[in-house]
Coordinates of C-alpha atoms in Angstrom, one line a residue:
M1 CA 12.9 27.2 44.8
K2 CA 9.0 27.6 44.5
R3 CA 6.7 25.2 46.5
F4 CA 4.6 23.0 44.6
Q5 CA 1.3 21.1 45.2
F6 CA 1.2 17.8 44.4
A7 CA -1.8 17.2 41.8
V8 CA -1.9 13.9 40.7
L9 CA -0.7 10.9 40.6
L10 CA -0.9 9.2 37.3
F11 CA -0.6 5.3 36.6
F12 CA 0.4 4.7 33.1
I13 CA 0.9 7.2 31.0
V14 CA 0.5 6.7 27.3
L15 CA 3.4 8.9 25.7
V16 CA 1.9 12.4 25.1
T17 CA 0.5 13.0 21.8
A18 CA -0.6 15.4 19.2
G19 CA -4.5 15.6 19.3
I20 CA -5.2 12.0 21.6
T21 CA -6.9 11.5 25.4
T22 CA -3.3 10.7 27.5
S23 CA -4.7 8.2 30.2
V24 CA -4.4 9.0 33.7
F25 CA -5.1 6.9 37.3
V26 CA -5.3 9.0 39.9
F27 CA -3.9 7.9 43.2
G28 CA -4.6 10.1 45.7
N29 CA -3.8 13.7 46.9
G30 CA -0.2 15.0 49.2
K31 CA 1.7 17.9 49.0
N32 CA 5.9 17.3 48.9
V33 CA 8.3 20.6 49.4
L34 CA 11.1 21.3 48.5
K35 CA 14.0 22.0 51.3
E36 CA 16.7 24.3 50.7
R37 CA 20.0 21.7 50.3
S38 CA 23.6 22.7 50.2
E39 CA 24.0 20.7 46.8
F40 CA 21.9 23.5 45.2
E41 CA 24.6 25.9 45.8
K42 CA 25.9 25.6 43.0
L43 CA 23.2 26.0 40.7
Y44 CA 22.1 29.4 43.0
T45 CA 25.3 30.7 42.5
A46 CA 24.8 29.8 38.2
Y47 CA 21.8 31.7 38.3
D48 CA 22.8 35.0 40.2
T49 CA 25.4 35.1 37.9
L50 CA 23.8 35.3 35.0
N51 CA 21.0 37.1 36.3
K52 CA 24.0 40.1 37.4
E53 CA 26.6 39.7 35.0
Y54 CA 24.9 38.4 31.8
Y55 CA 25.7 40.8 28.2
K56 CA 21.2 41.3 28.6
K57 CA 18.4 40.9 31.1
V58 CA 18.1 37.8 31.8
D59 CA 14.0 36.1 32.1
P60 CA 14.0 34.6 35.5
E61 CA 11.0 32.4 34.3
K62 CA 13.3 31.3 31.0
V63 CA 16.3 30.6 32.7
V64 CA 14.7 28.1 35.7
N65 CA 12.5 26.5 33.3
G66 CA 15.9 25.6 31.3
A67 CA 17.6 24.1 34.2
I68 CA 14.7 22.4 35.2
N69 CA 14.7 21.2 31.6
G70 CA 18.3 20.3 31.8
M71 CA 17.5 17.7 34.6
F72 CA 14.6 15.8 33.1
D73 CA 16.9 15.8 29.9
S74 CA 19.9 14.1 32.0
L75 CA 17.6 11.5 33.1
D76 CA 17.4 10.0 29.1
D77 CA 13.9 8.9 29.8
P78 CA 11.5 9.8 27.0
Y79 CA 8.9 8.9 29.6
S80 CA 9.7 12.1 31.6
D81 CA 9.9 15.6 31.2
Y82 CA 9.4 18.9 32.2
M83 CA 6.5 21.6 30.9
D84 CA 5.8 24.8 30.8
K85 CA 2.9 26.8 31.6
E86 CA 1.6 26.2 27.7
E87 CA 2.6 22.4 27.2
A88 CA 0.8 21.6 30.8
A89 CA -1.7 23.3 29.4
S90 CA -1.7 21.1 26.4
F91 CA -1.2 17.7 28.7
H92 CA -4.3 18.7 30.5
E93 CA -6.5 19.3 27.8
N94 CA -5.2 15.1 26.6
I95 CA -6.8 14.3 29.2
S96 CA -10.1 15.7 28.5
S97 CA -12.8 14.0 26.6
S98 CA -12.7 16.4 23.7
F99 CA -10.0 17.5 21.8
E100 CA -8.5 18.9 18.3
G101 CA -5.4 18.3 16.8
I102 CA -4.3 15.7 14.0
G103 CA -4.7 13.0 16.2
A104 CA -1.6 10.7 16.6
E105 CA 0.6 9.4 19.4
I106 CA 4.3 10.8 19.7
Q107 CA 7.1 10.1 21.9
E108 CA 10.6 11.3 22.1
L109 CA 13.0 8.6 21.0
E110 CA 17.1 9.1 21.3
G111 CA 16.7 12.6 20.3
H112 CA 14.0 12.1 17.6
I113 CA 10.1 13.0 17.7
I114 CA 8.7 9.8 16.1
I115 CA 4.9 8.1 15.3
V116 CA 3.6 5.7 17.6
S117 CA 0.3 5.5 16.0
P118 CA -2.4 7.3 14.2
I119 CA -5.6 6.8 15.3
K120 CA -8.5 5.6 13.0
G121 CA -10.1 8.0 11.1
S122 CA -8.1 10.9 12.6
P123 CA -6.5 13.3 10.0
A124 CA -2.9 11.4 10.9
E125 CA -4.1 8.0 9.8
K126 CA -6.1 9.6 6.0
S127 CA -2.5 11.2 5.2
G128 CA -0.6 8.3 5.9
L129 CA 1.0 8.8 8.8
Q130 CA 2.9 5.2 9.6
P131 CA 4.6 3.8 13.0
N132 CA 8.2 5.0 13.4
D133 CA 7.8 7.6 11.0
K134 CA 10.3 10.1 12.3
I135 CA 9.0 14.1 12.3
L136 CA 11.9 16.4 11.3
A137 CA 9.5 19.0 11.3
V138 CA 6.6 21.5 11.7
D139 CA 5.7 24.1 9.2
G140 CA 9.2 24.2 7.9
K141 CA 10.8 24.7 11.7
S142 CA 13.0 21.7 13.4
I143 CA 12.2 19.8 15.9
Q144 CA 15.3 17.8 16.5
G145 CA 16.0 17.8 19.9
M146 CA 12.8 19.1 21.4
N147 CA 10.6 16.6 24.0
A148 CA 7.3 15.6 23.0
S149 CA 5.6 17.5 25.1
E150 CA 7.4 20.9 23.0
A151 CA 6.4 18.9 20.0
V152 CA 2.5 18.9 20.6
T153 CA 2.1 22.5 21.1
H154 CA 3.8 22.9 17.6
I155 CA 1.6 20.1 15.7
R156 CA -2.0 20.4 17.7
G157 CA -3.9 23.3 16.4
E158 CA -7.5 24.2 15.9
K159 CA -9.9 22.3 13.8
G160 CA -9.7 23.3 9.8
T161 CA -6.2 24.6 10.3
K162 CA -3.0 23.3 8.2
V163 CA 0.1 21.7 9.1
K164 CA 2.9 20.5 7.3
L165 CA 5.3 17.6 8.4
T166 CA 8.4 16.9 7.4
I167 CA 9.1 13.0 7.8
Q168 CA 11.8 10.5 7.2
R169 CA 10.4 7.1 6.8
E170 CA 12.6 3.8 7.6
G171 CA 13.2 2.3 4.0
V172 CA 12.4 6.2 2.2
E173 CA 15.8 7.8 1.1
E174 CA 13.9 11.0 0.1
T175 CA 12.0 13.3 3.0
L176 CA 8.5 13.1 3.1
N177 CA 6.5 16.4 3.4
I178 CA 2.6 15.4 4.5
E179 CA 0.2 18.3 4.6
I180 CA -2.8 17.3 6.9
V181 CA -5.8 19.5 7.8
R182 CA -6.2 19.3 12.1
D183 CA -9.8 17.9 12.8
T184 CA -11.5 17.3 15.9
I185 CA -10.4 13.6 16.8
P186 CA -13.2 11.4 16.6
I187 CA -13.9 10.5 21.0
E188 CA -16.1 6.7 19.5
T189 CA -13.3 4.0 20.4
V190 CA -14.8 0.8 19.5
Y191 CA -16.2 -0.1 16.2
G192 CA -18.1 -3.1 15.9
E193 CA -18.8 -5.8 12.5
M194 CA -19.8 -9.1 11.5
L195 CA -17.5 -11.0 9.2
E196 CA -18.0 -14.3 8.5
D197 CA -19.6 -17.7 10.0
G198 CA -20.6 -16.2 13.2
I199 CA -17.2 -14.7 13.2
A200 CA -17.0 -11.1 14.5
K201 CA -14.7 -8.0 14.9
V202 CA -14.0 -5.5 17.8
Q203 CA -11.4 -2.8 16.9
I204 CA -10.4 -0.5 19.8
T205 CA -8.8 2.6 18.6
S206 CA -7.9 3.8 22.5
F207 CA -9.3 3.4 26.0
S208 CA -10.8 6.6 26.7
T209 CA -13.3 7.4 29.0
N210 CA -16.8 5.6 27.6
T211 CA -14.3 2.4 25.8
T212 CA -15.7 0.0 28.1
K213 CA -19.6 0.9 27.8
E214 CA -18.8 1.2 23.6
L215 CA -17.4 -2.5 23.6
L216 CA -20.4 -4.2 26.1
T217 CA -22.4 -2.3 23.5
A218 CA -21.1 -3.9 20.6
L219 CA -20.5 -7.5 21.9
N220 CA -23.8 -7.2 23.0
D221 CA -25.5 -6.1 19.3
L222 CA -22.9 -8.7 18.3
Q223 CA -24.7 -11.5 20.3
Q224 CA -27.6 -10.6 19.1
E225 CA -26.5 -11.2 15.6
G226 CA -25.1 -14.6 16.5
M227 CA -21.3 -14.4 17.7
K228 CA -19.7 -17.3 17.8
G229 CA -16.2 -16.1 17.9
L230 CA -14.5 -12.6 18.5
I231 CA -11.6 -11.1 17.5
L232 CA -10.1 -8.4 19.6
D233 CA -8.4 -5.9 17.3
L234 CA -6.0 -3.8 19.1
R235 CA -3.8 -3.2 16.3
Q236 CA -2.7 0.7 16.4
N237 CA -4.2 1.2 19.5
P238 CA -2.1 3.5 21.1
G239 CA -2.9 3.2 24.5
G240 CA -5.8 5.4 26.6
L241 CA -6.9 5.3 30.7
L242 CA -5.7 2.7 32.3
P243 CA -8.8 1.7 34.6
Q244 CA -10.6 1.1 31.5
A245 CA -7.7 -1.4 30.2
I246 CA -8.8 -3.3 33.5
E247 CA -12.1 -2.9 33.0
I248 CA -11.9 -4.9 29.8
S249 CA -8.8 -7.1 30.3
S250 CA -11.8 -8.8 33.5
L251 CA -14.1 -9.2 30.6
F252 CA -12.2 -12.2 29.2
V253 CA -9.9 -13.2 32.2
P254 CA -10.8 -15.0 34.9
D255 CA -11.8 -13.5 38.4
G256 CA -8.9 -13.5 40.7
E257 CA -6.5 -14.6 38.0
I258 CA -3.5 -11.4 37.7
L259 CA -3.6 -8.8 35.0
F260 CA -0.3 -6.9 35.6
K261 CA 2.2 -6.3 38.1
V262 CA 3.9 -3.3 39.7
E263 CA 7.5 -3.0 40.8
D264 CA 9.1 -0.2 42.1
R265 CA 12.3 0.6 42.6
A266 CA 12.7 -1.2 46.1
G267 CA 11.7 -4.3 44.4
N268 CA 8.5 -4.1 45.9
I269 CA 5.7 -5.5 43.7
E270 CA 2.0 -4.7 43.6
E271 CA -0.8 -7.4 41.9
Y272 CA -3.4 -6.6 39.7
K273 CA -6.1 -9.0 39.1
S274 CA -9.5 -9.8 37.7
S275 CA -12.5 -8.8 39.3
N276 CA -15.3 -9.9 37.1
N277 CA -16.9 -13.2 37.6
N278 CA -18.9 -13.0 34.5
N279 CA -16.3 -13.6 31.7
S280 CA -17.5 -14.2 28.3
D281 CA -16.8 -18.2 27.3
T282 CA -16.8 -16.9 23.3
P283 CA -13.2 -18.0 21.6
L284 CA -11.8 -15.3 21.0
V285 CA -8.4 -14.3 19.5
V286 CA -5.9 -10.8 20.1
L287 CA -4.9 -8.7 17.4
I288 CA -1.5 -6.2 18.2
D289 CA 1.6 -5.1 15.7
K290 CA 4.1 -2.2 16.3
G291 CA 1.0 0.4 17.0
S292 CA 0.2 -1.4 19.9
A293 CA 1.5 0.4 23.1
S294 CA 0.6 1.0 26.7
A295 CA -2.6 -0.2 27.8
S296 CA -3.4 -2.3 24.9
E297 CA -0.2 -3.8 26.0
I298 CA -1.6 -4.0 29.0
L299 CA -4.9 -6.2 27.9
A300 CA -2.7 -8.0 25.3
A301 CA -0.2 -9.5 28.0
A302 CA -2.9 -10.0 30.3
V303 CA -5.5 -12.5 27.8
K304 CA -2.1 -14.2 26.4
E305 CA -0.7 -15.1 30.2
S306 CA -4.0 -15.1 32.6
A307 CA -6.5 -16.8 29.9
N308 CA -4.1 -18.3 26.7
V309 CA -4.8 -16.2 24.6
P310 CA -3.4 -16.2 21.1
L311 CA -2.6 -12.9 19.5
I312 CA -1.9 -12.6 16.2
G313 CA -0.1 -10.0 14.2
E314 CA 2.7 -8.1 14.8
K315 CA 5.5 -7.1 18.0
S316 CA 4.1 -4.7 20.0
F317 CA 5.6 -1.3 20.5
G318 CA 6.8 -1.8 24.0
K319 CA 6.4 0.6 26.6
G320 CA 6.1 -0.6 30.4
T321 CA 6.9 2.0 32.9
V322 CA 5.0 3.9 35.2
Q323 CA 5.0 7.7 35.5
T324 CA 4.2 10.3 37.9
A325 CA 3.2 13.8 37.2
Q326 CA 3.4 16.7 39.8
D327 CA 1.8 20.5 38.9
F328 CA 3.5 23.8 40.0
D329 CA 2.0 26.7 41.6
D330 CA 2.8 28.3 38.3
G331 CA 0.9 26.2 36.2
S332 CA 4.4 24.1 34.9
N333 CA 3.9 20.4 35.5
M334 CA 6.8 17.9 35.6
K335 CA 6.1 13.9 35.3
F336 CA 8.6 11.7 35.7
T337 CA 9.0 7.4 36.1
T338 CA 8.3 5.7 39.2
S339 CA 7.9 2.2 38.6
K340 CA 7.6 -0.6 36.1
W341 CA 5.1 -2.9 35.3
L342 CA 4.8 -6.3 33.8
T343 CA 2.6 -8.7 32.8
P344 CA 1.3 -11.7 34.7
K345 CA 4.9 -13.7 34.8
G346 CA 6.7 -11.3 35.5
N347 CA 8.1 -10.1 31.8
W348 CA 9.0 -6.9 31.5
I349 CA 7.8 -5.4 28.0
H350 CA 10.2 -2.8 27.8
E351 CA 11.3 -1.9 24.3
K352 CA 11.0 -5.1 23.9
G353 CA 7.3 -5.2 23.3
I354 CA 4.6 -8.5 23.3
K355 CA 5.9 -11.5 20.1
P356 CA 2.5 -12.7 18.7
D357 CA 1.9 -16.5 18.9
Y358 CA 1.4 -16.0 15.1
E359 CA 3.7 -13.3 13.3
V360 CA 1.5 -12.3 10.2
S361 CA 2.7 -9.3 8.4
L362 CA 0.4 -7.3 5.7
P363 CA 1.3 -7.2 2.3
E364 CA 4.3 -5.0 1.5
Y365 CA 1.8 -2.7 -0.2
A366 CA 0.4 -1.7 2.7
S367 CA 3.9 0.4 3.6
L368 CA 3.8 2.4 0.5
P369 CA 4.9 6.3 1.7
Y370 CA 2.3 9.0 1.1
I371 CA 2.5 11.0 -1.9
S372 CA 1.9 15.0 -2.1
P373 CA -1.2 15.8 -3.4
D374 CA 0.7 19.1 -4.1
K375 CA 3.1 17.5 -6.1
E376 CA 2.4 16.6 -10.5
L377 CA 3.2 13.8 -11.9
K378 CA 3.1 13.3 -15.4
V379 CA 4.8 12.3 -18.6
S380 CA 8.8 13.0 -18.4
S381 CA 8.4 13.5 -14.0
S382 CA 10.9 11.0 -12.6
S383 CA 11.1 10.6 -8.8
N384 CA 10.1 8.2 -5.5
E385 CA 6.6 9.7 -6.1
V386 CA 6.0 7.5 -9.4
K387 CA 7.5 4.8 -8.2
T388 CA 4.9 4.7 -5.5
A389 CA 2.0 5.7 -7.6
Q390 CA 2.9 3.3 -10.0
E391 CA 3.1 0.0 -7.6
M392 CA -0.3 1.6 -6.5
L393 CA -1.5 1.4 -10.1
T394 CA -0.7 -2.3 -9.8
V395 CA -2.3 -3.0 -6.3
L396 CA -5.5 -1.8 -8.5
G397 CA -5.2 -3.9 -11.1
Y398 CA -3.9 -1.2 -13.6
D399 CA -0.7 -1.7 -15.5
P400 CA 1.8 1.4 -15.6
G401 CA 4.6 -1.1 -16.6
R402 CA 7.1 -0.6 -15.0
K403 CA 7.9 0.3 -11.5
D404 CA 11.3 1.7 -12.0
G405 CA 9.8 5.8 -11.2
F406 CA 10.1 7.2 -14.3
F407 CA 6.8 8.6 -16.0
D408 CA 6.4 7.1 -19.3
D409 CA 3.0 7.1 -21.8
K410 CA 2.4 3.2 -20.7
T411 CA 2.3 4.7 -16.7
K412 CA 0.0 7.5 -18.6
E413 CA -2.3 4.8 -20.0
A414 CA -3.2 3.4 -16.9
V415 CA -3.5 7.3 -14.9
I416 CA -6.1 7.6 -17.5
A417 CA -7.9 4.0 -17.1
F418 CA -8.1 5.2 -13.2
Q419 CA -9.2 8.6 -13.6
K420 CA -11.6 7.1 -15.9
D421 CA -12.9 4.4 -13.7
T422 CA -13.4 6.6 -11.0
Q423 CA -15.0 9.2 -12.9
L424 CA -11.9 11.9 -11.9
E425 CA -10.9 14.1 -15.3
A426 CA -8.9 11.8 -17.4
N427 CA -5.7 13.9 -18.3
G428 CA -3.2 11.1 -17.0
V429 CA -1.7 13.6 -14.9
L430 CA -1.6 12.7 -10.9
K431 CA -2.2 15.6 -8.6
G432 CA -4.8 16.4 -6.4
E433 CA -7.9 14.9 -6.4
S434 CA -6.4 12.2 -8.1
T435 CA -3.4 11.8 -5.8
I436 CA -5.5 11.0 -3.2
K437 CA -8.7 9.1 -4.6
L438 CA -5.4 6.6 -5.9
M439 CA -4.1 6.7 -1.7
E440 CA -7.9 6.0 -0.7
L441 CA -8.5 2.8 -3.0
V442 CA -5.3 1.7 -1.6
R443 CA -6.1 2.0 2.0
Q444 CA -9.7 0.4 1.2
H445 CA -7.3 -2.5 -0.8
I446 CA -5.5 -3.2 2.2
E447 CA -8.3 -3.6 4.4
K448 CA -10.4 -6.1 2.4
N449 CA -6.9 -7.9 1.4
D450 CA -5.9 -8.1 5.4
T451 CA -3.7 -11.0 6.1
Q452 CA -3.9 -10.7 9.8
I453 CA -7.6 -10.3 10.0
Q454 CA -7.5 -13.7 7.6
K455 CA -5.1 -15.5 10.1
A456 CA -7.5 -14.3 13.5
V457 CA -10.4 -15.8 11.4
E458 CA -8.6 -19.4 10.4
V459 CA -7.2 -19.7 13.8
L460 CA -10.4 -18.5 15.7
K461 CA -12.2 -21.1 13.4
T462 CA -10.3 -23.9 15.5
L463 CA -11.0 -22.8 18.8
I464 CA -14.6 -22.6 17.2
D465 CA -14.4 -26.3 16.3
A466 CA -12.4 -26.9 19.5

């Protein structure tokens, strides 16, 4: 067995991504040398037998990698896996501040690769990917049984190249084929704006190297504009760098109060506390949803349990474990779960998520599936895509006459009206630019009629007036 060098101890690794920063918390350096032990005799015997007697030449590196992969598969832990040299290289690229891909956080769950959250402004978001979408195939090749690291190598790619994902979505009978053009993933992570009556909204899309700095700048600008209350939007935030989450949590949690705890296998618990004595006294509410994971859950739990900040939206994703990563001398890598993190009150949210104080869902049309622009929807067409298009037209105020998936003359009239209003060729056929524009306007409509934001404003006003 080869010796391996201990490279970095990661605390709170966000799920492996297909084009997004992976969070790292470095604790220290050291060595760990594997010693020869009797329990490995069976492994050696199997290796030697295959190497000598298999009917064709065995690739030693491939066989050893397979054996290590088998060890990690046996743990039945989606956050523990072995990465060969290529996968490890992708893993380390994710730690850098610049990357190219589709911009979606993915995770292996029960043999499936699922979307945790698309990133704001990313190709994944623009193409209509949603949390909990299952990726069945990439460019026609099945990825069933792959771990997240393996799947990433198929999904990621250079800016401008295309990748086609075959998606299974809950509540949709047919699979969806979504073509995405890879791009540079936006590294800006904080978006601030004034809403109404002195209420400001700041969205944090992930916790990257400069997130705290970006947030402080945004808050300062909003203060100058007369901010009286703040909505902190952590929806669709898959996590990121833990130190950033700690710094940001400390902005809103009183000095000395617990942010989170870490419990090891022996039951030993270490507490992490707020170290900022200049906390803001601006009334605050926080938005979460099923795409809020990892570091964003630490922040949400910290402000909820240590600062009595109301949470609004939907139950969060639920990741409450801690991982270690180690590099082998040949460039391969392994990461595995070492402990779990707990909320300030000692709650373990793993696979449970954080329940908001005010449960509010987005309108049903916010979950409408993606329509492939390559498909031609016209009179006499009958499909789920037509049904989705009819529902989208209805949302935008165009009457298709029916919403059962059959494209008739009334639906054509609605499409023509939509095309005329958007300066597109008014041919009554949904394809290409018309389909893309339809989906874009529905997304804009969802943003303008955001029921979760509306509830946040309502709650925040009561806090301001209190």
